[in-house]
mmCIF file of C-alpha atoms in Angstrom:
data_model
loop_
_atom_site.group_PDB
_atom_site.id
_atom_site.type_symbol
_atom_site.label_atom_id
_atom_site.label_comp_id
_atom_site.label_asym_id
_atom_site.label_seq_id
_atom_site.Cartn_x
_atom_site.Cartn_y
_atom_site.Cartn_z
ATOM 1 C CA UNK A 29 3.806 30.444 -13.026
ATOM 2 C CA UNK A 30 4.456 28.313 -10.557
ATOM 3 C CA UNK A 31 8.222 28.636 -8.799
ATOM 4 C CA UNK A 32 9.272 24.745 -8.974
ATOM 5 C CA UNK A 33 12.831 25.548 -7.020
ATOM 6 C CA UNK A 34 10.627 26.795 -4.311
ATOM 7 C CA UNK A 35 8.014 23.769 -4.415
ATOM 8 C CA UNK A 36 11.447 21.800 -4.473
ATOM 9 C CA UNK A 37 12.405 22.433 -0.931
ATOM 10 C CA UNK A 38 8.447 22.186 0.200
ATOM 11 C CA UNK A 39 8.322 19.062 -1.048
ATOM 12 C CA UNK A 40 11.729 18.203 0.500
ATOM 13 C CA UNK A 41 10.010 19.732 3.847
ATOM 14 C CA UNK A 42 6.976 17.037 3.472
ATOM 15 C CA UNK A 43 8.771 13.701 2.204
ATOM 16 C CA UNK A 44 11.535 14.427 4.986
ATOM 17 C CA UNK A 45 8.741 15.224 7.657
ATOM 18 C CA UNK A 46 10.977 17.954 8.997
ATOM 19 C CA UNK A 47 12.834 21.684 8.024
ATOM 20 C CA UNK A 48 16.456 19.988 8.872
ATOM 21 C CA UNK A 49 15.695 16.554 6.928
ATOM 22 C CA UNK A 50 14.695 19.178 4.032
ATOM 23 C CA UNK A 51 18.085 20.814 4.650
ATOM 24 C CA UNK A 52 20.183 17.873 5.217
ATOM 25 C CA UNK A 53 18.846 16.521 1.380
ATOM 26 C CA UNK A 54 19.391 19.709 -0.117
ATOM 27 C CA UNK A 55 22.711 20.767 0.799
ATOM 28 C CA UNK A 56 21.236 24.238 2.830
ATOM 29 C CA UNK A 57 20.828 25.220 6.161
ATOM 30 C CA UNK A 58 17.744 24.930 8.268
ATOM 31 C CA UNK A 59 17.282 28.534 7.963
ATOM 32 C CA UNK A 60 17.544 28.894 4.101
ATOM 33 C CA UNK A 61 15.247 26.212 3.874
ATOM 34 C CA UNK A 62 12.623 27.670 6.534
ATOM 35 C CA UNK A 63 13.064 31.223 4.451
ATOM 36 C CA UNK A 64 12.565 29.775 0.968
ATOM 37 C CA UNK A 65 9.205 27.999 2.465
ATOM 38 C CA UNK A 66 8.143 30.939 4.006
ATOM 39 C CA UNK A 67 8.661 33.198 1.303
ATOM 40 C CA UNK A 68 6.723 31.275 -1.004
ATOM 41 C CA UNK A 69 3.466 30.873 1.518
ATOM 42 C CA UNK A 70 3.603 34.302 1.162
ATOM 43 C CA UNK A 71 3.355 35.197 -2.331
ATOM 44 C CA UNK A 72 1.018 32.672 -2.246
ATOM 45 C CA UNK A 73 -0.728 33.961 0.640
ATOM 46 C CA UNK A 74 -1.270 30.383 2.271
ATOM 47 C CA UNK A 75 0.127 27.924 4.457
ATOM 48 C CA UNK A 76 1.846 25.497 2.754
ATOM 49 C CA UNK A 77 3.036 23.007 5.760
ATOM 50 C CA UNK A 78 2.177 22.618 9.318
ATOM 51 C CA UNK A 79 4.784 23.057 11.773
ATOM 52 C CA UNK A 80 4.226 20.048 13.480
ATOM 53 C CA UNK A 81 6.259 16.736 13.897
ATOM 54 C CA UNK A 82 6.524 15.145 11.518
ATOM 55 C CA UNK A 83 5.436 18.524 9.146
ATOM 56 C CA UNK A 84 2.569 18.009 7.291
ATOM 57 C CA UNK A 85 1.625 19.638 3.846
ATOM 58 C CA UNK A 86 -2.187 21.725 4.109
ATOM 59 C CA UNK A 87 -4.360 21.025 1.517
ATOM 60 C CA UNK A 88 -2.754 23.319 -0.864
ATOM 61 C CA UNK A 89 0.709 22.227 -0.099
ATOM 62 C CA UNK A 90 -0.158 18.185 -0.709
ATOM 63 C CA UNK A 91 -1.314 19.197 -4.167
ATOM 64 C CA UNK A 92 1.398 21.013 -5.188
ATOM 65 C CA UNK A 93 3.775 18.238 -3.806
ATOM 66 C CA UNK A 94 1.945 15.582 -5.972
ATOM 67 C CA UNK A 95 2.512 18.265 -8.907
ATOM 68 C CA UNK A 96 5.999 18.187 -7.939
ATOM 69 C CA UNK A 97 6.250 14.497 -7.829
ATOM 70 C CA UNK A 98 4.421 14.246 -11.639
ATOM 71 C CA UNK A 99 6.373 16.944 -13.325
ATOM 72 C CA UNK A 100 9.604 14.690 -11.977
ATOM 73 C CA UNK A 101 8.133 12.021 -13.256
ATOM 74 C CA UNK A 102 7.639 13.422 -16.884
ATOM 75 C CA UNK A 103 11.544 14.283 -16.447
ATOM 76 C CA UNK A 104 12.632 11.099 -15.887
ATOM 77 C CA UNK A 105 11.444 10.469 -19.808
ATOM 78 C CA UNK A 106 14.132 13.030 -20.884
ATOM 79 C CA UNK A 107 17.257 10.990 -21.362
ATOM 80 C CA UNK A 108 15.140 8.501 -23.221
ATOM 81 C CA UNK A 109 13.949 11.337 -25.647
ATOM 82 C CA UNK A 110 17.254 13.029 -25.624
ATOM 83 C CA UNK A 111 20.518 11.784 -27.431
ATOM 84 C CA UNK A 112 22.154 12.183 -24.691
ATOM 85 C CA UNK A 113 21.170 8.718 -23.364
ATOM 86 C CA UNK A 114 23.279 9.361 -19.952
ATOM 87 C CA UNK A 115 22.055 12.699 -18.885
ATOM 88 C CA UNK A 116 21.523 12.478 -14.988
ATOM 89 C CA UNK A 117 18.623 13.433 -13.139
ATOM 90 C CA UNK A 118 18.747 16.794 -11.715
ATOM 91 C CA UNK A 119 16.608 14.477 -8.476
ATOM 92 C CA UNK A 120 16.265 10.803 -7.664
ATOM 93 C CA UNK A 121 12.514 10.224 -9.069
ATOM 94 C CA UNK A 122 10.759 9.078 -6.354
ATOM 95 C CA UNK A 123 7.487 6.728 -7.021
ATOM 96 C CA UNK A 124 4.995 7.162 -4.052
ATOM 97 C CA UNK A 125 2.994 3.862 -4.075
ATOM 98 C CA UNK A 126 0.352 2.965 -1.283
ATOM 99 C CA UNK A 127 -0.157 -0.857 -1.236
ATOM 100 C CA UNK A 128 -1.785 -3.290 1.385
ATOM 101 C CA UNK A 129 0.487 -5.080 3.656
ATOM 102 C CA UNK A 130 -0.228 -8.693 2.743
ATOM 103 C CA UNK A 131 1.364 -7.811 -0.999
ATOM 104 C CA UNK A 132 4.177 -6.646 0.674
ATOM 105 C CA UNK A 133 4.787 -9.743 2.309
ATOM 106 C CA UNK A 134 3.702 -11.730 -0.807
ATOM 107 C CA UNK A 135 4.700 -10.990 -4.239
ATOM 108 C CA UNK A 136 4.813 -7.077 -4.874
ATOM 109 C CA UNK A 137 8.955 -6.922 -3.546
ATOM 110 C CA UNK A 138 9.853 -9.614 -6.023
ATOM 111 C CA UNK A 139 7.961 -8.057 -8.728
ATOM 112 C CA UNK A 140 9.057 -4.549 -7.878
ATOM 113 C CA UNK A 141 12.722 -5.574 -7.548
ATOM 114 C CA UNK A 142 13.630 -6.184 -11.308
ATOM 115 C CA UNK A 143 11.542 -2.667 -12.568
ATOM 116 C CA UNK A 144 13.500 -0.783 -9.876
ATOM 117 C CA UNK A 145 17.001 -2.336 -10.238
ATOM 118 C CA UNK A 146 16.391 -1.834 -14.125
ATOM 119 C CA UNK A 147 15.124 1.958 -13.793
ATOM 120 C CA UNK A 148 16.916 3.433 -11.005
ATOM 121 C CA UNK A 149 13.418 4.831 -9.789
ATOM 122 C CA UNK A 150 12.887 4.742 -5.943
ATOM 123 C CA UNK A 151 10.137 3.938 -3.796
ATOM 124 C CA UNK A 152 8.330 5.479 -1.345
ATOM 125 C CA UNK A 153 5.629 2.724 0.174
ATOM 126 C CA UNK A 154 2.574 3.083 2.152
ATOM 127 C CA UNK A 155 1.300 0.206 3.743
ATOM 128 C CA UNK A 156 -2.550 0.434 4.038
ATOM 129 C CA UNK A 157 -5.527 -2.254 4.594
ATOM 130 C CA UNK A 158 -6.000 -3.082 0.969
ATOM 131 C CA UNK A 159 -9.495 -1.678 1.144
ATOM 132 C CA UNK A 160 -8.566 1.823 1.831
ATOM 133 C CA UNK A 161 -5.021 2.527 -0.153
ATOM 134 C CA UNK A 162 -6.774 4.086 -2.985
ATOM 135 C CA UNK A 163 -7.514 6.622 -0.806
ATOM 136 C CA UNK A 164 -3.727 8.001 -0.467
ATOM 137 C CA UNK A 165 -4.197 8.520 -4.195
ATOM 138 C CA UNK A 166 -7.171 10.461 -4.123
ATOM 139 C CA UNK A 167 -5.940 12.664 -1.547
ATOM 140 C CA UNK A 168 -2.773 13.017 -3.559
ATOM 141 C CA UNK A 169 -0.568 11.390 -0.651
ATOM 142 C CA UNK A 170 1.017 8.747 -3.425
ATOM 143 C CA UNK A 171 1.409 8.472 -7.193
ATOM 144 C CA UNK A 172 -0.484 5.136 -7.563
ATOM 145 C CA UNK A 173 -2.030 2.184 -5.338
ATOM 146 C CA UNK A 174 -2.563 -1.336 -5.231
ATOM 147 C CA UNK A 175 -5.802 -2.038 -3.932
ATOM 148 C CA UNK A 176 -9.065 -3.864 -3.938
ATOM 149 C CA UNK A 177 -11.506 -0.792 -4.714
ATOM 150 C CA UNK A 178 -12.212 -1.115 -8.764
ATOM 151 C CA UNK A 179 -14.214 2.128 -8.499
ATOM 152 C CA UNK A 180 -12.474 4.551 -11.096
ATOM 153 C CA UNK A 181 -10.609 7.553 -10.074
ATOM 154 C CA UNK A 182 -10.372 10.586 -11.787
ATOM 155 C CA UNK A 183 -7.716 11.225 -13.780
ATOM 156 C CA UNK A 184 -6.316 7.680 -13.103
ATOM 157 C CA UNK A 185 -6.327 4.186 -15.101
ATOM 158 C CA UNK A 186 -7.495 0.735 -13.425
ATOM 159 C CA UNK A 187 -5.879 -2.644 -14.215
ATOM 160 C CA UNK A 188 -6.721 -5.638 -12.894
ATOM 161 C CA UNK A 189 -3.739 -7.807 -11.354
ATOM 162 C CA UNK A 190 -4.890 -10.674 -9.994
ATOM 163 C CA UNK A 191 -6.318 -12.028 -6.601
ATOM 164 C CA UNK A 192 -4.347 -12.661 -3.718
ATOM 165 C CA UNK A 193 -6.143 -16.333 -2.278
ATOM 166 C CA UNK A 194 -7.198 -16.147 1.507
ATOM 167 C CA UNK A 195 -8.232 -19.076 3.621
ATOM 168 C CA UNK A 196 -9.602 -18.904 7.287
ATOM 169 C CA UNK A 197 -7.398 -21.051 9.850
ATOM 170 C CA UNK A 198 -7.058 -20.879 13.381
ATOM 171 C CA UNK A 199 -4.215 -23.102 15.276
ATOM 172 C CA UNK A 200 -5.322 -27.022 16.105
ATOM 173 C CA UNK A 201 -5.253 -25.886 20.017
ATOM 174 C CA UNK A 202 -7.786 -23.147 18.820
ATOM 175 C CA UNK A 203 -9.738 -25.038 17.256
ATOM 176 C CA UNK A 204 -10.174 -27.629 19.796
ATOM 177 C CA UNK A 205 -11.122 -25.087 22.414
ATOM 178 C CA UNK A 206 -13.739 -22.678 20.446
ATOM 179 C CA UNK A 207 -15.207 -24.560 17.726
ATOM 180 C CA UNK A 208 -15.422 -28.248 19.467
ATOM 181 C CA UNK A 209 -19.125 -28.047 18.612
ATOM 182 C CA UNK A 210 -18.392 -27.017 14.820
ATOM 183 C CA UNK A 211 -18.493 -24.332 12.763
ATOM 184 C CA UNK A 212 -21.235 -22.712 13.646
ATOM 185 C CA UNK A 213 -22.298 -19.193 13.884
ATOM 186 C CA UNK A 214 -22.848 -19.639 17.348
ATOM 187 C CA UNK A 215 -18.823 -20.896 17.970
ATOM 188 C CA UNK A 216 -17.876 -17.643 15.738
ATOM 189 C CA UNK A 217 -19.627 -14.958 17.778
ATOM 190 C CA UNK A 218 -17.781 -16.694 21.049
ATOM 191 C CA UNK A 219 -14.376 -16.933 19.335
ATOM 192 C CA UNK A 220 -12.194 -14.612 19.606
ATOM 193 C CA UNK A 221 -11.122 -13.112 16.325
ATOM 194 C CA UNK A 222 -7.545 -11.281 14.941
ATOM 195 C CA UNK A 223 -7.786 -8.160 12.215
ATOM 196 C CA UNK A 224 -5.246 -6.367 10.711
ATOM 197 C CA UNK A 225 -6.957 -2.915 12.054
ATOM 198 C CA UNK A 226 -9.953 -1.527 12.645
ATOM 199 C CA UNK A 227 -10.279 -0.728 8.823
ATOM 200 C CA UNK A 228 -9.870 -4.587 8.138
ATOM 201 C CA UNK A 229 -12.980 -5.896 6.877
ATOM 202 C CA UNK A 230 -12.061 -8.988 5.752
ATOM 203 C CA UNK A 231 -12.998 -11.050 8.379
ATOM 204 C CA UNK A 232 -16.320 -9.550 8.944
ATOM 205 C CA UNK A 233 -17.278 -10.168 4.616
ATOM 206 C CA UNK A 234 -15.822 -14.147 5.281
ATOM 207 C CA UNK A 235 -18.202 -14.298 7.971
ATOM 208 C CA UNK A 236 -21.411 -12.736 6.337
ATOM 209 C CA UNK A 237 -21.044 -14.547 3.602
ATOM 210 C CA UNK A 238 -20.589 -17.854 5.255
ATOM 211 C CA UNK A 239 -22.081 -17.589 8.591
ATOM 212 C CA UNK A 240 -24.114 -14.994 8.256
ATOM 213 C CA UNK A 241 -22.452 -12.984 11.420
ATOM 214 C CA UNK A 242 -20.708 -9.898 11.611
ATOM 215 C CA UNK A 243 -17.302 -10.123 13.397
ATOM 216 C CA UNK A 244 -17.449 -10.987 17.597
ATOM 217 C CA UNK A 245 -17.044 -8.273 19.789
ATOM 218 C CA UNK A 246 -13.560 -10.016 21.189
ATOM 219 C CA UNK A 247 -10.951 -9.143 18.332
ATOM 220 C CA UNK A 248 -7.423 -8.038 18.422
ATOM 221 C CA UNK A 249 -5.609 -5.778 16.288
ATOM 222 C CA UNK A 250 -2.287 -6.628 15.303
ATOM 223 C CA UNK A 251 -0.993 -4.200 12.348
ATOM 224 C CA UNK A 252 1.804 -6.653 10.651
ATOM 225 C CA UNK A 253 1.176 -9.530 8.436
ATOM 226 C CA UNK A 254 3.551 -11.434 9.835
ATOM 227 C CA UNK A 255 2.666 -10.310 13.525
ATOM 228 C CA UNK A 256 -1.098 -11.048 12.622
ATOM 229 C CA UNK A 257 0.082 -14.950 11.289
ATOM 230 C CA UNK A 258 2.542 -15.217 14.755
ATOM 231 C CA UNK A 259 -0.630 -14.302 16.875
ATOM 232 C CA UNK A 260 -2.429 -16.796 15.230
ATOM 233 C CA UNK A 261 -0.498 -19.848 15.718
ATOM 234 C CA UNK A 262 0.132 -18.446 19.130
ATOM 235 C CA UNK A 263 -3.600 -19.530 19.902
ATOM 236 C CA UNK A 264 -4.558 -15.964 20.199
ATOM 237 C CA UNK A 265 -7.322 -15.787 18.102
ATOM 238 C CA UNK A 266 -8.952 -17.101 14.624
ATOM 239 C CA UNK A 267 -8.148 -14.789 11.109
ATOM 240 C CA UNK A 268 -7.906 -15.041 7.473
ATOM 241 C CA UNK A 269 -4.473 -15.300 5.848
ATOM 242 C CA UNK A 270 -2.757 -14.956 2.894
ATOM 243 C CA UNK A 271 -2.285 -19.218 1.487
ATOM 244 C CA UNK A 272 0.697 -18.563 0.742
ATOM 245 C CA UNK A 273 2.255 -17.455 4.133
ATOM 246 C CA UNK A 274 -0.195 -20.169 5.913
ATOM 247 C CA UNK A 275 0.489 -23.632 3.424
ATOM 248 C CA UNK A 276 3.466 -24.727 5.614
ATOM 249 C CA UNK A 277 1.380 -24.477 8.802
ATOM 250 C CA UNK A 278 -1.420 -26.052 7.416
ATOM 251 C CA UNK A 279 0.462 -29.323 6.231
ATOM 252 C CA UNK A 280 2.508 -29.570 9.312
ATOM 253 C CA UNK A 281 -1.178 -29.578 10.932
ATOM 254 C CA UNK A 282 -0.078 -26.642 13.275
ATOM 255 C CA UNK A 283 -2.899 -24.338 11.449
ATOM 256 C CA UNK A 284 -6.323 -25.771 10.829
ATOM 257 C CA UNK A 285 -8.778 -24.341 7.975
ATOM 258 C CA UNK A 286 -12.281 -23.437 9.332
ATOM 259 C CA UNK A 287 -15.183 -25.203 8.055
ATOM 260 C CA UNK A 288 -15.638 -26.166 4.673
ATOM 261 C CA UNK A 289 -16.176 -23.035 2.985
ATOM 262 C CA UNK A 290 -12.520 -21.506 3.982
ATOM 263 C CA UNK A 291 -11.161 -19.654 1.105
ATOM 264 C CA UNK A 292 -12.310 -16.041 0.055
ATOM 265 C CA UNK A 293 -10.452 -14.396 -2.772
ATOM 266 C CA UNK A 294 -9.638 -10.368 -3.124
ATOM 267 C CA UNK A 295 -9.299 -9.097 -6.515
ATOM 268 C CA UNK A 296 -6.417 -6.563 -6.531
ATOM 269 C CA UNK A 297 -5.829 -3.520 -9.184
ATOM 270 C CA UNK A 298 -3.427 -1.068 -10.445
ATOM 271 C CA UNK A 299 -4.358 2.380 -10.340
ATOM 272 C CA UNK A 300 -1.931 4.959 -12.062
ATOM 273 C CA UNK A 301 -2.618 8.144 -13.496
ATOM 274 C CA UNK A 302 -2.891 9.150 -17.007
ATOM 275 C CA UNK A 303 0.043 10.822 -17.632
ATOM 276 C CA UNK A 304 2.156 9.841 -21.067
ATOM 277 C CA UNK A 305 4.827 8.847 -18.771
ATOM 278 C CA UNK A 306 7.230 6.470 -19.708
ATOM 279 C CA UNK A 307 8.335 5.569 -16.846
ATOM 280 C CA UNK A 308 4.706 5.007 -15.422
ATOM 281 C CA UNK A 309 4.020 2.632 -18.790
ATOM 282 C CA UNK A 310 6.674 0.550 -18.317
ATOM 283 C CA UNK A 311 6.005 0.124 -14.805
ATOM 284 C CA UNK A 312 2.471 -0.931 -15.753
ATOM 285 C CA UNK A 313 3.564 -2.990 -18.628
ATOM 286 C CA UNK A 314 6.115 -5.011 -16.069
ATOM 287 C CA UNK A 315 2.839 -4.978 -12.876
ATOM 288 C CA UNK A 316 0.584 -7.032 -15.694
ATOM 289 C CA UNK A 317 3.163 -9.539 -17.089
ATOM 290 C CA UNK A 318 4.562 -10.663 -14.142
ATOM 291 C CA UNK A 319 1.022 -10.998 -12.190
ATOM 292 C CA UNK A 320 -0.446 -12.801 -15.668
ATOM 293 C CA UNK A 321 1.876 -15.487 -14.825
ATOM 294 C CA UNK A 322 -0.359 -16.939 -11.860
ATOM 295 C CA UNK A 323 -4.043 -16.342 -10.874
ATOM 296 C CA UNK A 324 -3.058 -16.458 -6.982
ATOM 297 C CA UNK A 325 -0.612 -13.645 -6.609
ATOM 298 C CA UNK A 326 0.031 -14.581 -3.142
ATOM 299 C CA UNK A 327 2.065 -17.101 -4.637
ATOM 300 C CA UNK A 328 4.731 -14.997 -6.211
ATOM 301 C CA UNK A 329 6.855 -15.015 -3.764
#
């Protein structure tokens, strides 16, 4: 059997990064809290955490924190089940959710607002290249992900959202100085070129599939939507944004679309597991009403 007050405090240990955090949100003292974890590696005989900074769960320890987090989960259906309606939560439930960084500065905070406000359930983002966040659920880092992979995951459920609408602009002084010959794949291996990271690949599928190119060798890395949209009316570079975030710029003429063929839309899905979680269904339920409302979800904002 598995001793959940003990995987209590080694989860506090992990989501606080640190022994004291972990005491400070438990009401102990760093050196209960350092006992209790220790103790428990050794009737399991393994390493739970890394003493590092921030701590870090082993392998071991990250799946038994993602137990942790679905077993709380599961609770959080008690009061509905029970008559007593108002029974509190013996912990604040916690939703771990990894999600790409051009939702956050779209539509996901509106439509996570009402569900939270409504529940009481927290969040716990992580802001990944919308390629990749689905990997944070596979390795058990996070609950469930927003992301553009539709490859299945075990033990999980996929739902399609809706696309988030991209279009390829650069700023008019840009424009003037790197693609006065056109829009050529000539003028795009020579112009420099912003991505959100090095995991970013949306620039480089824009490209093949309308120039035929893979991304220039000159490209800057700027982590933050909105960073990524100042750098780009800065003159620093050429990129794709969200439509949304770039419609102003582009009827004030300050951003300019490139070539013809400028839009490229990402097709972005739920993942959740398959647990007969209320709290997880209605979540769900809420994700796929309010993105059926529009087929852009950029524009939910």
């Amino acid at each position: 059997m598995l001793d959940y007050a003990a995987l209590a405090v080694v989860s506090a240990v992990v989501s606080e990064g640190s022994f004291e955090g972990a005491a400070r949100l438990m009401g102990l003292t760093p050196s209960a809290v350092s006992q209790r974890v220790r103790s428990y590696e050794e009737r399991l005989g393994s390493l739970l955490i890394i003493r590092s900074s921030p701590c870090t769960p082993t392998d071991l320890g990250r799946s038994l924190c993602a137990h942790v987090d679905r077993v709380r989960l599961l609770e959080a259906d008690i009061p509905h089940l029970s008559e007593e309606a108002g029974a509190e939560r013996a912990y604040p439930v916690s939703l771990k959710i990894a999600v790409n960084a051009d939702s956050l500065a779209t539509w996901f905070p509106d439509a996570m607002a009402s569900f939270t406000k409504q529940s009481g359930i927290f969040l716990e983002l992580y802001a990944e290249d919308e390629s990749h966040t689905v990997e944070h659920l596979r390795s058990g880092a996070v609950m469930a992900a927003i992301t553009a992979d539709a490859e299945p995951v075990t033990g999980s459920k996929i739902v399609r959202l809706g696309h988030l609408q991209y279009i390829a602009c650069a700023s008019s002084g840009f424009v003037k100085q790197f693609f006065a010959n056109g829009f050529t794949p000539h003028s795009f291996q020579t112009a420099p070129c912003i991505c959100f990271d090095k995991k970013d690949g949306l620039q480089s599928r824009w490209l093949q599939a309308t120039q035929g190119v893979s991304v220039p060798k000159q490209v800057h890395y700027v982590p933050s939507t909105q960073g990524f949209l100042d750098f780009i009316l800065a003159g620093l570079g050429w990129g794709l944004q969200p439509l949304s975030l770039a419609r102003d710029y582009l009827k004030q003429g300050l951003l300019l679309p490139l070539g013809s063929d400028h839009f490229m839309d990402v097709d972005l899905y739920w993942v959740c597991p398959r647990l007969k979680s209320k709290v997880m269904e209605d979540l769900t339920r809420h994700l796929m009403q309010y993105c059926a409302a529009t087929t852009n979800l950029a524009d939910k904002k």
